[in-house]
Short mmCIF file of C-alpha atoms in Angstrom, two decimals:
data_model
loop_
_atom_site.label_atom_id
_atom_site.label_comp_id
_atom_site.label_asym_id
_atom_site.label_seq_id
_atom_site.Cartn_x
_atom_site.Cartn_y
_atom_site.Cartn_z
CA MET A 53 56.00 -166.32 -129.69
CA THR A 54 59.21 -168.27 -128.59
CA GLU A 55 61.35 -171.28 -127.98
CA ALA A 56 64.02 -172.31 -125.55
CA ALA A 57 66.26 -169.53 -124.24
CA SER A 58 69.33 -171.38 -123.94
CA GLN A 59 71.01 -174.40 -125.58
CA SER A 60 72.23 -177.72 -124.33
CA LYS A 61 75.82 -178.76 -124.34
CA THR A 62 75.60 -180.25 -127.70
CA GLY A 63 74.16 -177.06 -129.13
CA VAL A 64 70.71 -178.67 -129.65
CA SER A 65 67.74 -176.89 -128.41
CA ARG A 66 66.45 -178.05 -124.92
CA ARG A 67 62.97 -177.34 -126.33
CA ARG A 68 61.28 -180.58 -128.07
CA MET A 69 60.60 -179.99 -131.77
CA LEU A 70 56.96 -179.82 -132.08
CA GLY A 71 56.11 -180.79 -135.88
CA GLY A 72 54.16 -177.78 -136.61
CA ALA A 73 51.71 -175.39 -134.87
CA ILE A 74 47.95 -176.05 -133.87
CA ALA A 75 45.58 -173.86 -135.41
CA GLY A 76 42.08 -173.68 -133.90
CA THR A 77 38.85 -171.80 -133.99
CA PHE A 78 37.80 -170.83 -130.39
CA GLY A 79 34.18 -169.29 -129.46
CA VAL A 80 34.22 -166.14 -127.64
CA ALA A 81 31.91 -164.99 -124.87
CA ALA A 82 29.74 -161.82 -126.05
CA THR A 83 29.90 -160.00 -122.88
CA ALA A 84 30.96 -156.40 -122.40
CA ALA A 85 32.28 -154.18 -119.77
CA ALA A 86 31.63 -150.72 -119.39
CA GLY A 87 34.94 -149.76 -117.77
CA PRO A 88 37.48 -150.64 -114.97
CA LEU A 89 36.08 -152.78 -112.27
CA ALA A 90 32.64 -152.91 -113.99
CA SER A 91 30.14 -156.06 -114.02
CA ALA A 92 29.56 -157.69 -117.29
CA ALA A 93 27.25 -155.76 -119.64
CA PRO A 94 24.18 -157.14 -121.71
CA ILE A 95 25.03 -158.77 -124.96
CA ARG A 96 25.12 -156.03 -127.65
CA GLN A 97 25.08 -156.29 -131.54
CA ARG A 98 28.71 -156.07 -133.13
CA GLN A 99 29.47 -152.98 -134.56
CA ASN A 100 31.88 -152.48 -137.71
CA ALA A 101 35.53 -151.44 -136.97
CA PRO A 102 36.53 -147.99 -138.07
CA GLU A 103 37.59 -147.89 -141.81
CA GLY A 104 41.11 -147.17 -143.08
CA THR A 105 44.71 -148.09 -142.43
CA TYR A 106 44.83 -146.67 -139.02
CA ARG A 107 45.93 -149.48 -136.62
CA ILE A 108 49.31 -149.27 -134.50
CA ASP A 109 50.75 -152.69 -133.73
CA LEU A 110 52.59 -153.17 -130.48
CA HIS A 111 52.95 -156.69 -130.72
CA ALA A 112 54.65 -157.61 -133.86
CA HIS A 113 57.65 -159.45 -134.39
CA PHE A 114 60.82 -159.34 -136.87
CA LEU A 115 63.51 -161.97 -137.90
CA PRO A 116 66.53 -159.91 -139.73
CA PRO A 117 68.14 -162.21 -142.14
CA ASP A 118 71.41 -162.96 -139.92
CA TYR A 119 69.33 -163.32 -136.74
CA ARG A 120 66.86 -165.97 -138.72
CA ALA A 121 70.08 -167.73 -140.01
CA ALA A 122 71.31 -167.91 -136.30
CA LEU A 123 68.32 -169.26 -134.88
CA LEU A 124 68.30 -172.06 -137.50
CA GLU A 125 71.96 -172.82 -137.08
CA HIS A 126 71.42 -173.39 -133.28
CA GLY A 127 68.43 -175.57 -133.77
CA HIS A 128 65.59 -173.36 -133.14
CA PHE A 129 63.42 -174.67 -136.15
CA THR A 130 60.48 -173.85 -134.22
CA ILE A 131 59.37 -171.05 -131.80
CA GLY A 132 57.27 -171.79 -129.07
CA GLY A 133 56.08 -174.83 -131.10
CA TYR A 134 55.68 -172.81 -134.10
CA PRO A 135 57.69 -173.09 -137.30
CA THR A 136 60.25 -170.34 -137.45
CA PRO A 137 58.76 -168.02 -139.84
CA ASP A 138 60.31 -165.99 -142.73
CA TRP A 139 60.02 -162.24 -142.45
CA SER A 140 60.97 -159.17 -144.56
CA PRO A 141 59.80 -155.60 -144.46
CA GLU A 142 57.90 -156.02 -147.70
CA GLN A 143 56.08 -159.21 -146.15
CA ALA A 144 55.26 -157.20 -143.38
CA ILE A 145 54.14 -154.17 -145.08
CA ALA A 146 51.78 -156.19 -147.32
CA PHE A 147 50.56 -157.57 -144.19
CA MET A 148 49.78 -154.28 -142.53
CA ASP A 149 48.29 -152.91 -145.67
CA TYR A 150 45.76 -155.93 -146.00
CA TYR A 151 44.76 -155.45 -142.22
CA GLY A 152 44.67 -151.80 -142.27
CA ILE A 153 47.81 -151.40 -139.89
CA ALA A 154 49.62 -147.98 -140.32
CA ALA A 155 52.74 -149.15 -138.29
CA GLN A 156 54.40 -151.79 -136.30
CA ALA A 157 56.50 -151.47 -133.21
CA LEU A 158 58.71 -154.45 -134.22
CA SER A 159 60.42 -156.71 -131.56
CA VAL A 160 62.61 -159.86 -131.51
CA SER A 161 60.66 -162.69 -130.09
CA ASP A 162 61.86 -165.38 -127.76
CA PRO A 163 64.61 -166.66 -127.40
CA GLY A 164 65.71 -163.23 -127.86
CA VAL A 165 69.65 -163.56 -128.51
CA SER A 166 70.04 -165.55 -125.07
CA PHE A 167 70.72 -168.79 -127.12
CA LEU A 168 73.94 -166.81 -127.77
CA SER A 169 76.53 -165.78 -125.05
CA GLY A 170 79.30 -163.18 -124.77
CA ARG A 171 80.26 -161.09 -127.50
CA GLU A 172 78.37 -163.11 -129.89
CA ALA A 173 75.04 -162.22 -128.01
CA SER A 174 75.95 -158.49 -127.67
CA ASP A 175 76.93 -158.36 -131.56
CA MET A 176 73.56 -159.95 -132.35
CA ALA A 177 71.52 -157.63 -130.10
CA ARG A 178 73.26 -154.72 -131.68
CA TYR A 179 72.84 -156.22 -135.34
CA CYS A 180 68.93 -156.54 -134.67
CA ASN A 181 68.64 -152.82 -133.16
CA THR A 182 70.81 -151.39 -135.98
CA TYR A 183 68.39 -153.18 -138.55
CA ALA A 184 65.37 -151.97 -136.94
CA ALA A 185 66.85 -148.11 -136.63
CA GLY A 186 67.79 -148.63 -140.50
CA LEU A 187 64.09 -149.20 -140.92
CA PHE A 188 63.11 -145.91 -139.59
CA LYS A 189 65.04 -144.36 -142.68
CA SER A 190 63.90 -146.60 -145.19
CA HIS A 191 60.12 -146.78 -144.08
CA PRO A 192 59.81 -143.94 -141.43
CA SER A 193 56.08 -143.99 -141.25
CA ARG A 194 55.75 -147.85 -141.18
CA PHE A 195 57.88 -149.07 -138.39
CA GLY A 196 59.10 -148.40 -134.94
CA ALA A 197 61.11 -150.98 -132.56
CA PHE A 198 61.74 -152.41 -129.25
CA ALA A 199 65.20 -153.24 -128.63
CA VAL A 200 66.52 -156.49 -127.88
CA LEU A 201 68.86 -156.82 -125.08
CA PRO A 202 72.19 -159.53 -124.63
CA MET A 203 70.30 -160.76 -121.51
CA PRO A 204 71.05 -162.33 -119.00
CA ASP A 205 74.04 -160.38 -119.21
CA ILE A 206 73.08 -157.45 -117.11
CA ALA A 207 76.07 -155.08 -117.86
CA ALA A 208 76.07 -155.71 -121.45
CA SER A 209 72.17 -155.25 -121.45
CA ILE A 210 72.63 -151.85 -119.86
CA THR A 211 75.07 -150.69 -122.47
CA GLU A 212 72.87 -151.85 -125.36
CA ALA A 213 69.88 -150.43 -123.67
CA ILE A 214 71.32 -147.01 -123.45
CA TYR A 215 72.70 -147.01 -126.68
CA ALA A 216 69.35 -148.36 -128.51
CA LEU A 217 67.24 -145.68 -126.69
CA ASP A 218 69.59 -142.72 -126.58
CA GLU A 219 71.53 -143.20 -129.79
CA LEU A 220 69.29 -145.24 -132.21
CA GLU A 221 66.12 -143.67 -130.60
CA LEU A 222 64.21 -147.02 -130.64
CA ASP A 223 60.61 -146.78 -129.04
CA GLY A 224 61.23 -149.05 -126.10
CA VAL A 225 62.94 -152.33 -124.89
CA ILE A 226 61.54 -155.76 -125.02
CA LEU A 227 62.25 -158.27 -122.22
CA LEU A 228 61.52 -162.06 -121.82
CA SER A 229 59.53 -163.31 -118.79
CA ALA A 230 62.69 -165.02 -117.58
CA TYR A 231 66.07 -166.01 -118.43
CA ASP A 232 67.61 -169.24 -117.85
CA GLY A 233 64.73 -169.82 -115.36
CA VAL A 234 65.27 -166.41 -113.56
CA TYR A 235 62.20 -164.30 -113.65
CA LEU A 236 61.89 -160.49 -114.20
CA GLY A 237 61.74 -159.09 -110.54
CA ASP A 238 64.74 -161.04 -109.44
CA PRO A 239 67.16 -158.76 -107.47
CA ARG A 240 70.01 -159.32 -110.15
CA PHE A 241 67.96 -157.49 -112.63
CA GLU A 242 67.79 -154.46 -110.53
CA PRO A 243 70.72 -152.39 -112.31
CA LEU A 244 68.77 -152.84 -115.61
CA MET A 245 65.67 -151.56 -114.03
CA ILE A 246 67.42 -148.47 -112.71
CA ALA A 247 68.92 -147.68 -116.39
CA LEU A 248 65.16 -148.18 -117.97
CA ASN A 249 63.39 -146.01 -115.26
CA GLN A 250 65.82 -143.27 -115.89
CA ARG A 251 64.83 -143.43 -119.41
CA ASN A 252 61.02 -143.55 -118.73
CA ALA A 253 61.31 -146.43 -120.94
CA TYR A 254 58.37 -148.58 -122.46
CA VAL A 255 59.19 -152.16 -121.89
CA PHE A 256 57.27 -154.95 -123.63
CA VAL A 257 57.23 -158.15 -121.52
CA HIS A 258 56.93 -161.32 -123.78
CA PRO A 259 56.88 -164.93 -122.42
CA ALA A 260 59.85 -167.24 -122.75
CA ALA A 261 59.53 -171.11 -123.22
CA ILE A 262 59.96 -173.02 -120.11
CA PRO A 263 62.62 -175.88 -120.28
CA ASP A 264 60.84 -179.17 -120.77
CA ASN A 265 62.22 -180.69 -117.39
CA ALA A 266 60.30 -177.73 -115.80
CA LYS A 267 56.74 -178.25 -117.13
CA PRO A 268 54.04 -180.82 -117.82
CA ALA A 269 54.65 -183.16 -120.72
CA LEU A 270 51.46 -182.23 -122.56
CA PRO A 271 51.45 -182.74 -126.40
CA LEU A 272 50.82 -178.90 -126.78
CA PRO A 273 52.77 -176.14 -128.22
CA ASP A 274 53.89 -173.62 -125.87
CA PHE A 275 52.09 -170.96 -127.16
CA LEU A 276 48.69 -172.20 -126.79
CA GLU A 277 48.88 -171.98 -122.86
CA GLU A 278 52.48 -172.13 -121.30
CA PHE A 279 53.16 -168.58 -122.64
CA THR A 280 50.37 -167.05 -120.95
CA PHE A 281 51.40 -168.94 -117.61
CA ASP A 282 54.97 -167.58 -118.18
CA THR A 283 53.81 -163.70 -118.63
CA THR A 284 51.64 -164.35 -115.43
CA ARG A 285 54.87 -165.45 -113.38
CA ALA A 286 56.83 -162.53 -114.50
CA ALA A 287 54.12 -159.92 -113.78
CA THR A 288 53.71 -161.34 -110.25
CA MET A 289 57.35 -161.62 -109.63
CA MET A 290 57.75 -157.79 -110.49
CA MET A 291 54.94 -156.85 -108.38
CA PHE A 292 55.90 -158.97 -105.25
CA THR A 293 59.43 -157.82 -105.32
CA GLY A 294 58.26 -154.25 -105.56
CA VAL A 295 59.89 -153.68 -109.10
CA THR A 296 56.67 -151.96 -110.34
CA GLN A 297 56.49 -149.75 -107.25
CA ARG A 298 60.25 -148.75 -107.40
CA TYR A 299 60.45 -148.00 -110.80
CA PRO A 300 57.19 -146.11 -111.68
CA ASN A 301 58.69 -144.31 -114.87
CA ILE A 302 58.82 -147.82 -116.64
CA ARG A 303 55.54 -148.66 -118.41
CA PHE A 304 55.12 -152.24 -118.90
CA GLN A 305 53.18 -153.92 -121.66
CA LEU A 306 52.16 -157.53 -120.96
CA ALA A 307 51.74 -159.71 -123.80
CA HIS A 308 48.63 -161.69 -124.86
CA ALA A 309 46.19 -159.66 -122.62
CA GLY A 310 48.39 -160.16 -119.54
CA GLY A 311 48.45 -163.91 -119.81
CA THR A 312 46.00 -164.95 -116.82
CA VAL A 313 46.92 -161.90 -114.52
CA PRO A 314 43.38 -160.56 -115.12
CA PHE A 315 41.49 -163.79 -114.35
CA LEU A 316 44.09 -164.36 -111.18
CA SER A 317 44.01 -160.77 -110.15
CA HIS A 318 41.84 -161.33 -106.93
CA ARG A 319 43.80 -164.50 -105.94
CA ILE A 320 47.28 -162.85 -106.56
CA GLY A 321 46.12 -159.98 -104.16
CA ILE A 322 44.48 -162.15 -101.66
CA ALA A 323 46.70 -161.14 -99.13
CA SER A 324 45.21 -157.48 -98.99
CA GLU A 325 41.85 -159.19 -97.92
CA THR A 326 43.33 -160.87 -94.93
CA VAL A 327 43.53 -159.00 -91.34
CA ILE A 328 47.02 -157.77 -92.24
CA GLY A 329 45.78 -155.67 -95.40
CA LYS A 330 42.40 -154.52 -93.57
CA MET A 331 44.48 -153.25 -90.69
CA TRP A 332 47.25 -151.66 -92.53
CA PRO A 333 47.73 -147.97 -91.45
CA GLN A 334 46.08 -145.51 -93.65
CA ASP A 335 49.23 -143.00 -93.74
CA LEU A 336 51.59 -145.71 -94.80
CA PRO A 337 52.11 -146.84 -98.33
CA LYS A 338 51.17 -150.53 -98.85
CA ALA A 339 53.66 -153.39 -99.19
CA SER A 340 53.75 -154.57 -102.67
CA LEU A 341 52.11 -157.91 -101.67
CA LEU A 342 49.04 -155.84 -100.52
CA ASP A 343 49.03 -153.28 -103.40
CA THR A 344 48.64 -155.70 -106.28
CA ARG A 345 45.14 -153.98 -107.38
CA GLN A 346 46.69 -150.86 -108.32
CA GLN A 347 49.79 -152.49 -109.77
CA ILE A 348 47.75 -154.79 -111.94
CA ALA A 349 45.85 -151.61 -112.93
CA ASN A 350 49.15 -149.83 -113.95
CA PHE A 351 50.40 -152.63 -116.53
CA TYR A 352 49.43 -152.32 -120.22
CA TYR A 353 47.58 -155.25 -122.01
CA ASP A 354 47.79 -155.84 -125.71
CA THR A 355 45.43 -157.80 -127.59
CA ALA A 356 47.54 -160.31 -129.64
CA LEU A 357 45.89 -163.63 -129.76
CA SER A 358 43.19 -162.27 -127.25
CA GLY A 359 40.81 -160.33 -129.46
CA SER A 360 37.82 -161.60 -127.81
CA ALA A 361 35.05 -160.33 -125.23
CA ALA A 362 36.24 -163.01 -122.99
CA ALA A 363 39.64 -161.76 -122.88
CA MET A 364 39.04 -158.06 -123.23
CA SER A 365 36.27 -158.44 -120.44
CA SER A 366 38.88 -159.50 -117.97
CA VAL A 367 41.29 -156.81 -118.91
CA LEU A 368 38.64 -154.09 -118.25
CA ALA A 369 37.71 -155.59 -115.03
CA VAL A 370 41.22 -154.78 -113.78
CA THR A 371 42.32 -151.71 -115.57
CA ALA A 372 41.05 -148.76 -117.75
CA ARG A 373 40.56 -148.98 -121.46
CA GLU A 374 43.33 -146.60 -121.72
CA HIS A 375 45.86 -149.36 -120.79
CA ILE A 376 44.87 -151.76 -123.74
CA VAL A 377 46.63 -151.68 -127.06
CA PHE A 378 46.51 -153.46 -130.23
CA GLY A 379 48.78 -156.21 -131.13
CA SER A 380 48.87 -158.85 -134.03
CA ASP A 381 51.74 -161.20 -133.19
CA TRP A 382 52.54 -161.53 -136.66
CA PRO A 383 54.33 -163.38 -138.38
CA PHE A 384 53.76 -166.07 -135.63
CA SER A 385 49.91 -165.38 -136.02
CA ALA A 386 50.13 -165.91 -139.83
CA MET A 387 48.07 -168.96 -139.72
CA THR A 388 44.93 -167.28 -138.16
CA LEU A 389 45.67 -164.09 -140.27
CA PRO A 390 46.15 -165.61 -143.72
CA GLN A 391 45.48 -162.28 -145.65
CA THR A 392 42.37 -163.56 -146.94
CA GLY A 393 38.54 -162.88 -146.53
CA SER A 394 38.05 -160.15 -143.78
CA HIS A 395 40.45 -157.12 -143.66
CA ASP A 396 39.72 -156.92 -139.75
CA PRO A 397 42.65 -158.62 -137.82
CA ALA A 398 40.54 -158.77 -134.71
CA PRO A 399 36.84 -158.71 -135.40
CA GLY A 400 36.13 -160.29 -131.74
CA LEU A 401 37.08 -156.75 -130.25
CA SER A 402 33.94 -155.44 -131.83
CA ASP A 403 31.89 -157.68 -129.25
CA ILE A 404 33.10 -155.33 -126.48
CA PHE A 405 34.15 -152.20 -128.08
CA ASN A 406 32.37 -149.76 -130.35
CA ALA A 407 34.04 -147.97 -133.31
CA ASP A 408 35.25 -144.90 -131.06
CA GLN A 409 36.59 -147.43 -128.51
CA ARG A 410 38.58 -149.44 -131.22
CA MET A 411 39.91 -146.30 -132.45
CA GLU A 412 41.29 -145.64 -129.05
CA VAL A 413 42.58 -149.15 -128.40
CA GLU A 414 44.13 -149.81 -131.82
CA ARG A 415 45.55 -146.40 -132.37
CA LEU A 416 45.50 -143.58 -129.87
CA ASN A 417 46.49 -145.63 -126.85
CA PRO A 418 49.59 -147.23 -128.68
CA LEU A 419 50.63 -143.73 -129.92
CA ARG A 420 50.19 -142.19 -126.60
CA GLN A 421 53.12 -144.48 -125.24
CA LEU A 422 55.49 -143.94 -128.26
CA PRO A 423 55.86 -140.48 -129.02
CA ARG A 424 58.68 -140.93 -131.57
CA LEU A 425 56.51 -143.24 -133.74
CA ALA A 426 53.33 -140.96 -133.27
CA GLN A 427 55.41 -138.15 -134.74
CA ALA A 428 56.59 -140.35 -137.66
CA VAL A 429 53.17 -141.40 -138.56
CA GLY A 430 51.51 -138.05 -138.05
CA GLN A 431 49.25 -138.45 -135.25
#
């Protein structure tokens, strides 16, 4: 979850303070899909999830003490409309144990460290990444981590990415959908993409909050809808500007089941259905605008706040099940995962996946992408 990525001259966040989060119960469609591009299958009886502590959580956040203190000092009392939560390794492990999660790949949510600037931002990124690496030693089988970078400072971000991946051996990098209104895919981010591609990096794309003057004035917290739209904008820009084609070694994970990318996949790729797309020479690679179907299939999609047949059927319509990974969004999902009652953090996944398929989505797929963490948990 996230809040404003920058501050006004007075030091107060540009995001309006929303006095709490909206919690709701949403119905899900009990449809199923047999695989990529398959049509919906008949409703089937829900099966039980696998037993035991097996899940690997690739969408989980952490707020190291100094980082959380800095957020509050700069007016970030809510993140995406959700009250800025407490976090500690002990709280995280208690949550994991309750919901059968073997390990979490931790990441700093929006606003990253971009509410700071210059040396302060670089120092805070280094603090968060070093803190995460320390957890590998104190709790070696329970935590992985994606490095936060001092964006939008590209030179400093490349330096931190190299240090975090090569020296600290973090499991990947987290990037926000946009920084100061500039979306991933913009040419100014090209040097960073080159560095990440050289390292075969796993990149978790998380939404960023939109400034109030750039979105409708609706009385809803950003995490309900706006986050999904911003992930979609980032993914679309990366496809249309050719980032996902030029840097095939980067594996991009889209938060919250890809936002609205699966639903809009046909519309995004409509150019390929025009006469230009249909007459494109077979022996020439398609321009990115005409090849969105393959690029959408290459993304990875997490289940955070999207564990339903409706969301997963949409994802399965555009990619293979091997590209779906488990995510809890904790501690920002604490209101919907209160550690009472069911020990299944995403029971709706059983409306679309059987037990073996859930094992694949919730454990095997994540571990295939993060070899260091896979070795640490003893896959």
